[in-house]
Tab-separated table of N, CA, C and O in Angstrom:
chain	number	residue	atom	x	y	z
A	1	MET	N	32.793	115.782	134.017
A	1	MET	CA	33.175	116.863	134.123
A	1	MET	C	32.680	116.671	131.999
A	1	MET	O	33.020	116.907	131.546
A	2	ALA	N	31.766	117.295	132.706
A	2	ALA	CA	31.075	117.887	130.392
A	2	ALA	C	32.617	118.883	130.342
A	2	ALA	O	33.267	119.590	130.901
A	3	ASN	N	32.724	118.782	129.014
A	3	ASN	CA	33.121	119.510	127.636
A	3	ASN	C	33.308	120.842	127.161
A	3	ASN	O	33.318	120.603	125.993
A	4	ASP	N	33.401	121.037	128.003
A	4	ASP	CA	32.991	122.616	127.860
A	4	ASP	C	34.692	123.856	129.027
A	4	ASP	O	34.981	122.865	129.597
A	5	PRO	N	34.675	125.259	128.294
A	5	PRO	CA	35.604	125.593	128.608
A	5	PRO	C	35.257	126.154	130.382
A	5	PRO	O	35.495	126.292	131.726
A	6	ASP	N	33.595	125.954	130.605
A	6	ASP	CA	33.650	126.658	131.649
A	6	ASP	C	33.390	125.902	132.974
A	6	ASP	O	34.099	125.593	133.615
A	7	SER	N	33.239	124.264	133.480
A	7	SER	CA	33.534	123.754	133.381
A	7	SER	C	35.283	122.979	133.791
A	7	SER	O	36.000	121.980	135.454
A	8	PHE	N	36.280	123.834	133.111
A	8	PHE	CA	37.636	123.661	133.030
A	8	PHE	C	38.261	124.709	134.231
A	8	PHE	O	38.471	123.828	134.929
A	9	ILE	N	37.247	125.580	133.851
A	9	ILE	CA	37.884	126.531	135.006
A	9	ILE	C	37.167	127.000	136.043
A	9	ILE	O	37.823	126.806	137.535
A	10	ARG	N	35.730	126.284	137.105
A	10	ARG	CA	34.667	125.552	137.958
A	10	ARG	C	36.498	124.099	138.845
A	10	ARG	O	36.305	124.509	139.380
A	11	GLY	N	36.322	123.922	137.834
A	11	GLY	CA	37.251	122.553	137.288
A	11	GLY	C	38.960	123.081	139.074
A	11	GLY	O	39.267	122.788	139.957
A	12	ILE	N	39.615	124.173	137.961
A	12	ILE	CA	40.208	124.663	137.750
A	12	ILE	C	40.474	125.428	139.516
A	12	ILE	O	41.082	125.630	140.548
A	13	GLN	N	38.795	126.470	139.653
A	13	GLN	CA	38.733	127.330	140.471
A	13	GLN	C	37.714	125.923	141.971
A	13	GLN	O	38.591	126.334	143.173
A	14	MET	N	38.079	125.111	141.696
A	14	MET	CA	38.064	123.944	143.026
A	14	MET	C	39.314	123.866	143.089
A	14	MET	O	40.077	123.288	144.828
A	15	LEU	N	40.334	122.769	142.649
A	15	LEU	CA	41.749	122.731	143.013
A	15	LEU	C	42.100	124.293	143.661
A	15	LEU	O	42.256	123.604	144.650
A	16	ILE	N	41.888	124.897	143.301
A	16	ILE	CA	42.861	126.519	143.876
A	16	ILE	C	41.858	126.231	145.315
A	16	ILE	O	42.323	126.664	146.627
A	17	GLU	N	40.462	126.441	145.463
A	17	GLU	CA	39.770	126.017	146.838
A	17	GLU	C	40.300	125.241	148.078
A	17	GLU	O	40.754	126.138	149.030
A	18	ARG	N	40.528	123.736	147.193
A	18	ARG	CA	41.014	122.826	147.789
A	18	ARG	C	42.836	123.420	148.485
A	18	ARG	O	42.865	122.549	149.200
A	19	ILE	N	43.032	123.996	147.884
A	19	ILE	CA	44.938	123.817	148.240
A	19	ILE	C	45.167	124.053	149.196
A	19	ILE	O	45.388	124.640	149.505
A	20	GLN	N	44.339	126.268	148.533
A	20	GLN	CA	43.452	127.212	150.130
A	20	GLN	C	43.549	126.507	151.396
A	20	GLN	O	44.007	126.573	152.171
A	21	TYR	N	42.389	125.543	150.823
A	21	TYR	CA	42.120	124.727	152.436
A	21	TYR	C	43.426	124.003	152.864
A	21	TYR	O	43.488	124.573	153.551
A	22	LEU	N	44.000	123.349	152.364
A	22	LEU	CA	44.925	122.687	152.617
A	22	LEU	C	46.308	123.577	153.197
A	22	LEU	O	47.255	123.308	154.531
A	23	ALA	N	46.218	124.790	152.510
A	23	ALA	CA	47.171	125.697	152.824
A	23	ALA	C	47.140	125.618	155.115
A	23	ALA	O	48.053	126.343	155.360
A	24	ASP	N	45.567	127.060	154.150
A	24	ASP	CA	45.062	127.289	155.523
A	24	ASP	C	45.224	126.465	156.421
A	24	ASP	O	45.063	127.042	158.474
A	25	LYS	N	45.118	125.073	157.094
A	25	LYS	CA	44.874	123.815	157.720
A	25	LYS	C	46.392	123.546	158.170
A	25	LYS	O	46.562	122.521	158.990
A	26	ASP	N	47.890	124.299	156.568
A	26	ASP	CA	48.494	124.200	157.031
A	26	ASP	C	49.180	122.380	157.254
A	26	ASP	O	49.850	121.200	157.565
A	27	LEU	N	48.103	122.153	156.570
A	27	LEU	CA	48.486	120.522	155.473
A	27	LEU	C	48.630	120.070	154.638
A	27	LEU	O	48.911	118.483	154.090
A	28	ILE	N	49.995	121.080	153.652
A	28	ILE	CA	50.431	121.590	152.959
A	28	ILE	C	51.598	122.192	152.731
A	28	ILE	O	51.860	122.916	153.461
A	29	SER	N	52.496	121.485	152.212
A	29	SER	CA	54.435	121.946	152.882
A	29	SER	C	53.980	123.660	151.664
A	29	SER	O	53.934	122.616	150.171
A	30	GLN	N	55.436	124.429	152.252
A	30	GLN	CA	55.608	124.883	151.119
A	30	GLN	C	56.247	124.972	149.144
A	30	GLN	O	55.351	124.728	148.379
A	31	ARG	N	57.081	124.102	149.818
A	31	ARG	CA	57.586	123.817	148.657
A	31	ARG	C	56.423	122.383	147.603
A	31	ARG	O	55.948	123.464	146.095
A	32	SER	N	55.585	121.705	147.636
A	32	SER	CA	53.893	120.501	147.262
A	32	SER	C	53.162	122.667	147.059
A	32	SER	O	52.273	122.394	146.284
A	33	LEU	N	52.726	123.217	148.174
A	33	LEU	CA	51.644	123.946	147.599
A	33	LEU	C	52.597	125.460	146.101
A	33	LEU	O	51.935	125.530	145.202
A	34	GLU	N	54.113	125.561	146.258
A	34	GLU	CA	54.369	126.621	144.701
A	34	GLU	C	54.547	125.865	143.355
A	34	GLU	O	54.047	125.720	142.474
A	35	ALA	N	54.390	124.264	143.223
A	35	ALA	CA	54.520	122.688	142.663
A	35	ALA	C	52.528	123.444	142.012
A	35	ALA	O	53.199	122.713	140.839
A	36	TRP	N	51.959	122.689	142.967
A	36	TRP	CA	50.761	123.422	142.733
A	36	TRP	C	50.386	124.063	142.623
A	36	TRP	O	49.382	124.380	141.493
A	37	ASN	N	50.860	125.944	142.639
A	37	ASN	CA	50.390	127.245	141.906
A	37	ASN	C	51.839	126.391	140.659
A	37	ASN	O	50.930	127.166	139.200
A	38	ASN	N	51.987	125.862	140.399
A	38	ASN	CA	52.505	126.061	138.457
A	38	ASN	C	52.099	125.313	137.922
A	38	ASN	O	52.099	125.167	136.775
A	39	ILE	N	51.171	124.257	138.377
A	39	ILE	CA	50.524	123.134	137.428
A	39	ILE	C	49.885	123.912	137.512
A	39	ILE	O	49.293	123.702	136.714
A	40	ILE	N	48.524	124.765	137.982
A	40	ILE	CA	47.671	125.505	138.135
A	40	ILE	C	47.559	126.723	137.175
A	40	ILE	O	46.898	126.768	135.625
A	41	GLU	N	49.343	127.495	137.253
A	41	GLU	CA	49.186	128.017	136.033
A	41	GLU	C	50.107	127.817	134.656
A	41	GLU	O	49.764	128.392	133.653
A	42	VAL	N	50.674	127.394	134.412
A	42	VAL	CA	50.785	126.172	133.490
A	42	VAL	C	48.172	125.721	132.606
A	42	VAL	O	49.179	125.703	131.376
A	43	LEU	N	47.807	125.176	133.497
A	43	LEU	CA	47.342	124.408	133.582
A	43	LEU	C	46.631	125.924	132.711
A	43	LEU	O	45.478	125.759	131.568
A	44	THR	N	46.080	127.015	133.179
A	44	THR	CA	45.258	127.975	132.360
A	44	THR	C	45.930	128.632	131.466
A	44	THR	O	45.296	129.410	131.018
A	45	ASN	N	47.254	128.798	131.415
A	45	ASN	CA	48.049	129.394	130.085
A	45	ASN	C	47.711	128.253	129.123
A	45	ASN	O	47.109	128.919	128.092
A	46	ALA	N	47.296	127.260	129.041
A	46	ALA	CA	46.947	125.783	128.369
A	46	ALA	C	45.540	126.266	127.956
A	46	ALA	O	45.934	125.924	127.185
A	47	HIS	N	45.013	126.381	128.569
A	47	HIS	CA	43.345	126.195	128.380
A	47	HIS	C	43.204	127.652	128.070
A	47	HIS	O	43.069	127.761	126.911
A	48	ASN	N	44.203	129.274	127.897
A	48	ASN	CA	44.064	129.938	127.844
A	48	ASN	C	44.227	130.075	126.131
A	48	ASN	O	43.761	131.009	124.915
A	49	GLU	N	45.167	129.433	125.682
A	49	GLU	CA	45.669	129.268	124.697
A	49	GLU	C	45.234	128.249	123.427
A	49	GLU	O	44.735	128.836	122.108
A	50	LYS	N	44.415	127.753	124.469
A	50	LYS	CA	43.709	126.983	123.185
A	50	LYS	C	42.174	127.394	123.708
A	50	LYS	O	41.587	127.734	122.979
A	51	GLU	N	41.994	128.853	123.431
A	51	GLU	CA	40.594	129.465	123.346
A	51	GLU	C	41.116	130.584	122.887
A	51	GLU	O	40.446	130.736	121.645
A	52	ALA	N	41.848	131.197	123.094
A	52	ALA	CA	43.087	131.316	121.749
A	52	ALA	C	42.749	131.438	120.911
A	52	ALA	O	41.784	132.844	119.281
A	53	TYR	N	42.646	130.350	120.453
A	53	TYR	CA	43.494	128.909	119.421
A	53	TYR	C	42.240	128.965	118.740
A	53	TYR	O	41.829	128.897	117.196
A	54	ILE	N	41.384	128.156	119.108
A	54	ILE	CA	39.065	127.741	119.058
A	54	ILE	C	39.500	129.531	118.342
A	54	ILE	O	38.759	129.557	117.345
A	55	GLU	N	39.251	130.326	119.294
A	55	GLU	CA	38.770	131.991	118.842
A	55	GLU	C	39.025	131.792	118.034
A	55	GLU	O	38.737	132.630	116.403
A	56	ASP	N	40.128	132.592	117.288
A	56	ASP	CA	41.321	132.919	115.430
A	56	ASP	C	40.777	131.755	114.888
A	56	ASP	O	40.311	132.674	113.767
A	57	LEU	N	40.254	130.421	114.771
A	57	LEU	CA	39.779	129.255	114.024
A	57	LEU	C	37.553	130.102	113.792
A	57	LEU	O	38.031	129.363	112.563
A	58	GLU	N	37.300	130.005	114.934
A	58	GLU	CA	35.976	130.538	114.167
A	58	GLU	C	36.202	132.071	113.122
A	58	GLU	O	35.007	132.095	113.229
A	59	LYS	N	37.147	132.222	114.158
A	59	LYS	CA	36.930	133.655	113.405
A	59	LYS	C	37.660	133.504	111.872
A	59	LYS	O	36.503	134.337	110.632
A	60	ARG	N	38.852	132.763	111.071
A	60	ARG	CA	38.902	132.608	110.316
A	60	ARG	C	37.807	131.954	109.435
A	60	ARG	O	37.868	132.156	108.095
A	61	ASN	N	37.248	130.503	110.340
A	61	ASN	CA	36.209	130.312	110.005
A	61	ASN	C	35.549	130.876	109.294
A	61	ASN	O	34.591	130.790	107.423
A	62	ALA	N	35.017	131.905	109.889
A	62	ALA	CA	33.512	133.227	108.998
A	62	ALA	C	34.724	134.226	107.812
A	62	ALA	O	32.938	133.948	106.728
A	63	ASP	N	35.472	134.037	108.079
A	63	ASP	CA	36.520	134.839	107.341
A	63	ASP	C	35.738	133.698	105.458
A	63	ASP	O	35.785	134.639	104.740
A	64	LEU	N	36.149	133.255	106.100
A	64	LEU	CA	36.412	132.155	104.781
A	64	LEU	C	34.821	131.579	104.273
A	64	LEU	O	34.576	131.709	103.001
A	65	ILE	N	34.336	131.716	105.043
A	65	ILE	CA	32.149	131.510	104.535
A	65	ILE	C	32.115	132.452	104.236
A	65	ILE	O	31.022	132.336	102.536
A	66	LYS	N	32.544	133.700	104.749
A	66	LYS	CA	31.895	135.031	103.831
A	66	LYS	C	32.386	134.832	101.798
A	66	LYS	O	31.702	135.215	101.293
A	67	LYS	N	33.800	134.831	102.920
A	67	LYS	CA	34.295	134.295	100.823
A	67	LYS	C	34.035	133.635	100.388
A	67	LYS	O	33.811	133.925	99.307
A	68	ILE	N	33.512	132.551	101.019
A	68	ILE	CA	32.840	131.547	99.427
A	68	ILE	C	31.317	131.908	98.869
A	68	ILE	O	31.527	131.829	98.319
A	69	ILE	N	30.536	132.452	99.860
A	69	ILE	CA	29.395	133.418	99.646
A	69	ILE	C	30.022	134.541	98.428
A	69	ILE	O	28.653	134.350	96.740
A	70	ILE	N	30.314	135.529	98.798
A	70	ILE	CA	31.259	136.076	97.672
A	70	ILE	C	31.439	135.518	96.344
A	70	ILE	O	31.244	135.839	95.068
A	71	ALA	N	31.964	134.173	96.624
A	71	ALA	CA	32.365	133.428	95.866
A	71	ALA	C	31.957	132.904	94.652
A	71	ALA	O	31.269	132.968	93.702
A	72	GLU	N	30.454	132.220	95.107
A	72	GLU	CA	29.442	131.569	95.060
A	72	GLU	C	28.554	132.955	94.382
A	72	GLU	O	27.693	132.841	92.810
A	73	ASP	N	28.519	133.871	94.532
A	73	ASP	CA	26.992	134.611	93.998
A	73	ASP	C	28.226	135.147	93.197
A	73	ASP	O	27.135	135.270	92.094
A	74	HIS	N	28.944	135.283	92.592
A	74	HIS	CA	29.663	135.719	91.746
A	74	HIS	C	29.810	135.017	90.699
A	74	HIS	O	29.423	135.633	89.019
A	75	HIS	N	29.929	133.219	90.593
A	75	HIS	CA	30.031	132.688	90.568
A	75	HIS	C	28.291	132.502	89.385
A	75	HIS	O	27.576	132.277	88.520
A	76	GLN	N	27.402	132.585	89.765
A	76	GLN	CA	25.475	132.224	89.631
A	76	GLN	C	26.352	133.870	89.244
A	76	GLN	O	24.584	133.264	88.313
A	77	GLU	N	26.099	134.642	89.044
A	77	GLU	CA	26.060	136.287	88.297
A	77	GLU	C	26.362	135.643	86.751
A	77	GLU	O	26.008	135.874	85.724
A	78	HIS	N	27.507	134.743	86.711
A	78	HIS	CA	28.252	134.683	85.763
A	78	HIS	C	26.496	133.520	85.027
A	78	HIS	O	27.037	133.632	83.652
A	79	ILE	N	26.578	132.754	85.874
A	79	ILE	CA	26.081	131.461	85.086
A	79	ILE	C	24.450	131.627	84.959
A	79	ILE	O	24.191	132.385	82.651
A	80	THR	N	23.798	132.879	85.953
A	80	THR	CA	22.443	133.849	84.734
A	80	THR	C	22.871	134.503	84.002
A	80	THR	O	22.801	134.685	82.765
A	81	ARG	N	23.775	135.344	83.524
A	81	ARG	CA	25.042	136.060	82.107
A	81	ARG	C	24.292	135.024	80.837
A	81	ARG	O	24.328	135.584	80.214
A	82	LEU	N	25.764	133.870	81.401
A	82	LEU	CA	25.634	132.830	80.256
A	82	LEU	C	24.651	132.573	79.866
A	82	LEU	O	23.965	132.290	78.548
A	83	GLU	N	23.437	132.004	80.644
A	83	GLU	CA	22.689	132.103	80.293
A	83	GLU	C	21.667	132.865	79.528
A	83	GLU	O	21.251	132.293	78.318
A	84	ALA	N	21.716	133.875	79.597
A	84	ALA	CA	20.736	134.718	79.057
A	84	ALA	C	22.022	135.488	77.614
A	84	ALA	O	21.202	134.932	76.317
A	85	ILE	N	22.619	135.139	78.105
A	85	ILE	CA	23.863	135.980	76.213
A	85	ILE	C	22.835	134.322	75.470
A	85	ILE	O	22.862	133.913	74.469
A	86	CYS	N	22.587	132.980	76.162
A	86	CYS	CA	22.580	131.724	75.549
A	86	CYS	C	20.881	132.537	74.907
A	86	CYS	O	21.034	132.023	73.328
A	87	LEU	N	20.298	132.545	75.691
A	87	LEU	CA	18.660	132.807	74.866
A	87	LEU	C	18.766	133.944	73.358
A	87	LEU	O	18.950	133.580	73.513
A	88	ILE	N	19.419	135.047	74.696
A	88	ILE	CA	19.979	136.455	72.929
A	88	ILE	C	19.960	135.498	72.142
A	88	ILE	O	19.450	136.697	71.353
A	89	HIS	N	21.278	134.344	72.386
A	89	HIS	CA	21.284	134.660	70.626
A	89	HIS	C	20.465	132.626	69.995
A	89	HIS	O	21.322	131.751	69.104
A	90	GLY	N	19.456	132.892	70.316
A	90	GLY	CA	18.735	130.890	70.411
A	90	GLY	C	19.419	129.810	70.824
A	90	GLY	O	19.019	129.260	70.025
A	91	ILE	N	19.930	130.045	71.977
A	91	ILE	CA	20.655	129.171	72.327
A	91	ILE	C	19.519	128.504	73.029
A	91	ILE	O	19.412	129.079	74.540
A	92	TYR	N	17.833	128.004	73.129
A	92	TYR	CA	16.939	127.549	73.694
A	92	TYR	C	17.429	125.853	74.807
A	92	TYR	O	16.636	125.279	75.412
A	93	ASP	N	18.356	125.061	74.080
A	93	ASP	CA	18.809	123.478	74.729
A	93	ASP	C	20.209	124.109	75.191
A	93	ASP	O	20.798	122.850	75.123
A	94	ILE	N	19.613	125.216	76.091
A	94	ILE	CA	21.632	124.986	76.307
A	94	ILE	C	21.844	123.555	78.133
A	94	ILE	O	22.458	123.427	78.392
A	95	ASN	N	20.495	123.409	78.254
A	95	ASN	CA	19.798	122.360	79.352
A	95	ASN	C	20.972	120.980	79.066
A	95	ASN	O	21.047	120.360	79.738
A	96	ARG	N	19.930	120.663	77.594
A	96	ARG	CA	20.880	119.115	76.782
A	96	ARG	C	22.735	119.614	76.455
A	96	ARG	O	23.446	118.895	77.227
A	97	HIS	N	22.852	120.408	76.399
A	97	HIS	CA	24.884	121.019	76.675
A	97	HIS	C	25.193	120.550	78.431
A	97	HIS	O	26.346	120.293	77.929
A	98	LEU	N	24.192	121.764	78.582
A	98	LEU	CA	25.060	121.773	80.306
A	98	LEU	C	24.971	119.848	80.698
A	98	LEU	O	24.794	119.870	82.465
A	99	ALA	N	24.128	118.708	80.026
A	99	ALA	CA	24.011	117.576	80.760
A	99	ALA	C	25.638	116.776	80.636
A	99	ALA	O	25.368	116.040	80.858
A	100	LYS	N	26.273	117.706	79.256
A	100	LYS	CA	27.052	116.479	78.722
A	100	LYS	C	28.704	117.350	79.651
A	100	LYS	O	28.058	118.733	80.332
A	101	SER	N	29.026	115.521	79.762
A	101	SER	CA	30.432	116.510	80.247
A	101	SER	C	31.222	117.577	80.322
A	101	SER	O	31.221	117.595	79.226
A	102	THR	N	31.916	118.094	80.452
A	102	THR	CA	32.476	119.443	80.349
A	102	THR	C	33.443	118.857	80.053
A	102	THR	O	33.916	119.176	78.666
A	103	ASN	N	34.578	117.950	79.434
A	103	ASN	CA	35.198	116.991	78.610
A	103	ASN	C	35.314	117.251	77.747
A	103	ASN	O	35.149	117.387	76.843
A	104	TYR	N	33.640	117.008	77.191
A	104	TYR	CA	32.862	116.455	75.988
A	104	TYR	C	32.799	117.804	75.247
A	104	TYR	O	33.185	118.152	73.768
A	105	LEU	N	32.186	118.536	76.444
A	105	LEU	CA	32.010	120.285	75.810
A	105	LEU	C	33.697	120.663	75.291
A	105	LEU	O	32.908	121.614	74.034
A	106	ILE	N	34.221	120.304	76.269
A	106	ILE	CA	35.781	121.150	75.801
A	106	ILE	C	36.496	120.899	74.261
A	106	ILE	O	36.107	121.356	73.520
A	107	GLN	N	36.407	119.205	74.366
A	107	GLN	CA	36.107	118.900	73.304
A	107	GLN	C	35.820	119.314	71.747
A	107	GLN	O	35.848	119.006	71.316
A	108	GLU	N	34.248	118.497	71.887
A	108	GLU	CA	33.704	119.000	71.189
A	108	GLU	C	34.031	120.958	69.770
A	108	GLU	O	34.421	121.370	68.894
A	109	ALA	N	34.215	121.749	71.693
A	109	ALA	CA	34.595	123.078	70.507
A	109	ALA	C	35.522	122.937	70.306
A	109	ALA	O	36.220	124.133	68.819
A	110	LYS	N	36.748	122.308	70.955
A	110	LYS	CA	38.241	121.909	70.260
A	110	LYS	C	37.968	122.253	68.928
A	110	LYS	O	38.582	122.229	67.537
A	111	ARG	N	37.468	120.284	68.713
A	111	ARG	CA	36.768	119.952	66.818
A	111	ARG	C	35.930	121.687	65.997
A	111	ARG	O	36.451	120.947	64.836
A	112	ASN	N	35.694	121.828	66.201
A	112	ASN	CA	34.343	122.967	66.529
A	112	ASN	C	35.504	124.142	65.408
A	112	ASN	O	35.661	124.297	64.605
A	113	ASP	N	36.209	124.671	66.548
A	113	ASP	CA	37.365	124.987	66.149
A	113	ASP	C	38.367	124.639	64.944
A	113	ASP	O	39.156	125.014	64.013
A	114	LEU	N	39.434	123.636	65.432
A	114	LEU	CA	39.678	122.809	64.162
A	114	LEU	C	39.097	122.519	62.553
A	114	LEU	O	39.260	123.049	61.346
A	115	GLU	N	37.676	122.898	62.536
A	115	GLU	CA	36.775	122.713	61.466
A	115	GLU	C	36.564	124.025	60.737
A	115	GLU	O	35.482	124.359	60.520
A	116	GLU	N	36.780	125.476	62.207
A	116	GLU	CA	36.238	126.843	61.304
A	116	GLU	C	34.818	126.297	61.411
A	116	GLU	O	34.293	126.584	61.001
A	117	ALA	N	34.038	124.907	62.057
A	117	ALA	CA	32.878	125.353	62.136
A	117	ALA	C	32.375	125.450	63.645
A	117	ALA	O	32.451	126.129	64.222
A	118	TRP	N	30.182	125.144	63.557
A	118	TRP	CA	29.643	125.416	64.616
A	118	TRP	C	28.698	125.011	64.304
A	118	TRP	O	28.136	125.140	63.470
A	119	GLN	N	27.669	125.021	65.097
A	119	GLN	CA	26.413	124.392	65.697
A	119	GLN	C	25.322	125.294	65.493
A	119	GLN	O	25.506	126.362	66.056
A	120	MET	N	24.808	124.521	65.680
A	120	MET	CA	23.425	125.295	65.034
A	120	MET	C	22.176	124.844	67.268
A	120	MET	O	22.560	123.150	66.709
A	121	PRO	N	21.810	125.635	67.502
A	121	PRO	CA	21.098	125.068	68.482
A	121	PRO	C	19.276	124.955	67.683
A	121	PRO	O	19.419	125.235	66.427
A	122	ASP	N	19.026	122.888	68.659
A	122	ASP	CA	17.665	122.765	67.754
A	122	ASP	C	16.719	123.472	67.493
A	122	ASP	O	16.495	122.981	66.393
A	123	LYS	N	16.507	124.809	68.088
A	123	LYS	CA	15.033	125.006	67.540
A	123	LYS	C	15.706	125.839	66.533
A	123	LYS	O	14.904	125.855	65.584
A	124	LEU	N	17.031	126.678	66.338
A	124	LEU	CA	16.799	126.948	64.780
A	124	LEU	C	17.408	125.597	63.611
A	124	LEU	O	16.608	125.838	63.040
A	125	ILE	N	17.658	124.572	64.400
A	125	ILE	CA	17.684	123.592	63.565
A	125	ILE	C	15.717	123.311	62.791
A	125	ILE	O	16.121	123.655	61.824
A	126	ASP	N	15.687	122.839	64.019
A	126	ASP	CA	13.864	122.797	63.550
A	126	ASP	C	13.208	123.876	62.450
A	126	ASP	O	13.141	123.051	61.577
A	127	HIS	N	13.775	125.004	63.137
A	127	HIS	CA	13.378	126.479	62.077
A	127	HIS	C	14.048	126.069	60.975
A	127	HIS	O	13.338	126.389	59.706
A	128	TYR	N	15.224	125.833	60.823
A	128	TYR	CA	16.044	125.527	59.533
A	128	TYR	C	15.004	124.517	57.854
A	128	TYR	O	15.401	124.633	57.728
A	129	ASN	N	15.358	122.800	58.869
A	129	ASN	CA	14.834	122.532	58.546
A	129	ASN	C	13.103	122.503	58.236
A	129	ASN	O	12.548	122.002	56.755
A	130	ASN	N	12.180	123.529	58.703
A	130	ASN	CA	11.141	124.039	58.012
A	130	ASN	C	11.213	124.331	57.266
A	130	ASN	O	9.910	123.923	56.193
A	131	LEU	N	11.728	125.677	56.874
A	131	LEU	CA	12.055	126.711	55.703
A	131	LEU	C	13.089	125.848	54.385
A	131	LEU	O	11.680	125.171	53.249
A	132	LEU	N	13.626	124.291	54.689
A	132	LEU	CA	13.511	123.773	53.817
A	132	LEU	C	12.774	122.427	52.845
A	132	LEU	O	12.626	122.278	51.608
A	133	ASN	N	11.842	122.090	54.072
A	133	ASN	CA	10.851	121.355	53.570
A	133	ASN	C	9.556	122.536	52.510
A	133	ASN	O	9.134	121.874	51.489
A	134	LYS	N	10.041	123.665	52.610
A	134	LYS	CA	9.028	124.695	52.276
A	134	LYS	C	8.915	124.642	51.375
A	134	LYS	O	8.448	125.111	50.166
A	135	ILE	N	10.605	125.375	51.020
A	135	ILE	CA	11.272	125.285	50.230
A	135	ILE	C	11.223	123.853	48.770
A	135	ILE	O	11.124	124.643	47.593
A	136	HIS	N	10.987	122.842	48.752
A	136	HIS	CA	11.053	121.215	48.957
A	136	HIS	C	9.876	121.277	47.897
A	136	HIS	O	9.965	119.782	47.664
A	137	GLU	N	8.839	122.086	48.972
A	137	GLU	CA	6.949	121.471	48.054
A	137	GLU	C	6.935	121.550	47.329
A	137	GLU	O	7.289	123.102	46.692
């Protein structure tokens, strides 16, 4: 039998039909008939509980996916905004900084804070050096 809910239901229906056939032919005792009916009821209840559990998991999974998509969109918006802020402030070498590890960047930020320093973007350094060269010519 395939591993799908319909095949399980078909199997239970076949079992019911077979037991009904035996009961109609008087080939099964009342006691056995009650036992089989109890077994079928337990199997059916277990199947229904499993299906309800799977449905609940699928719903929760869909809800989580929606939340992840919303959070991802939110994070992407922050990334875009930060990139725009960097460009507004002349930081055109953001990709060079993004290539560094988070730990390195945090340590660098702490060091700058302790030294009350700041770092000039590469493009401004080049511009600054060009100005110094013109002054010293």
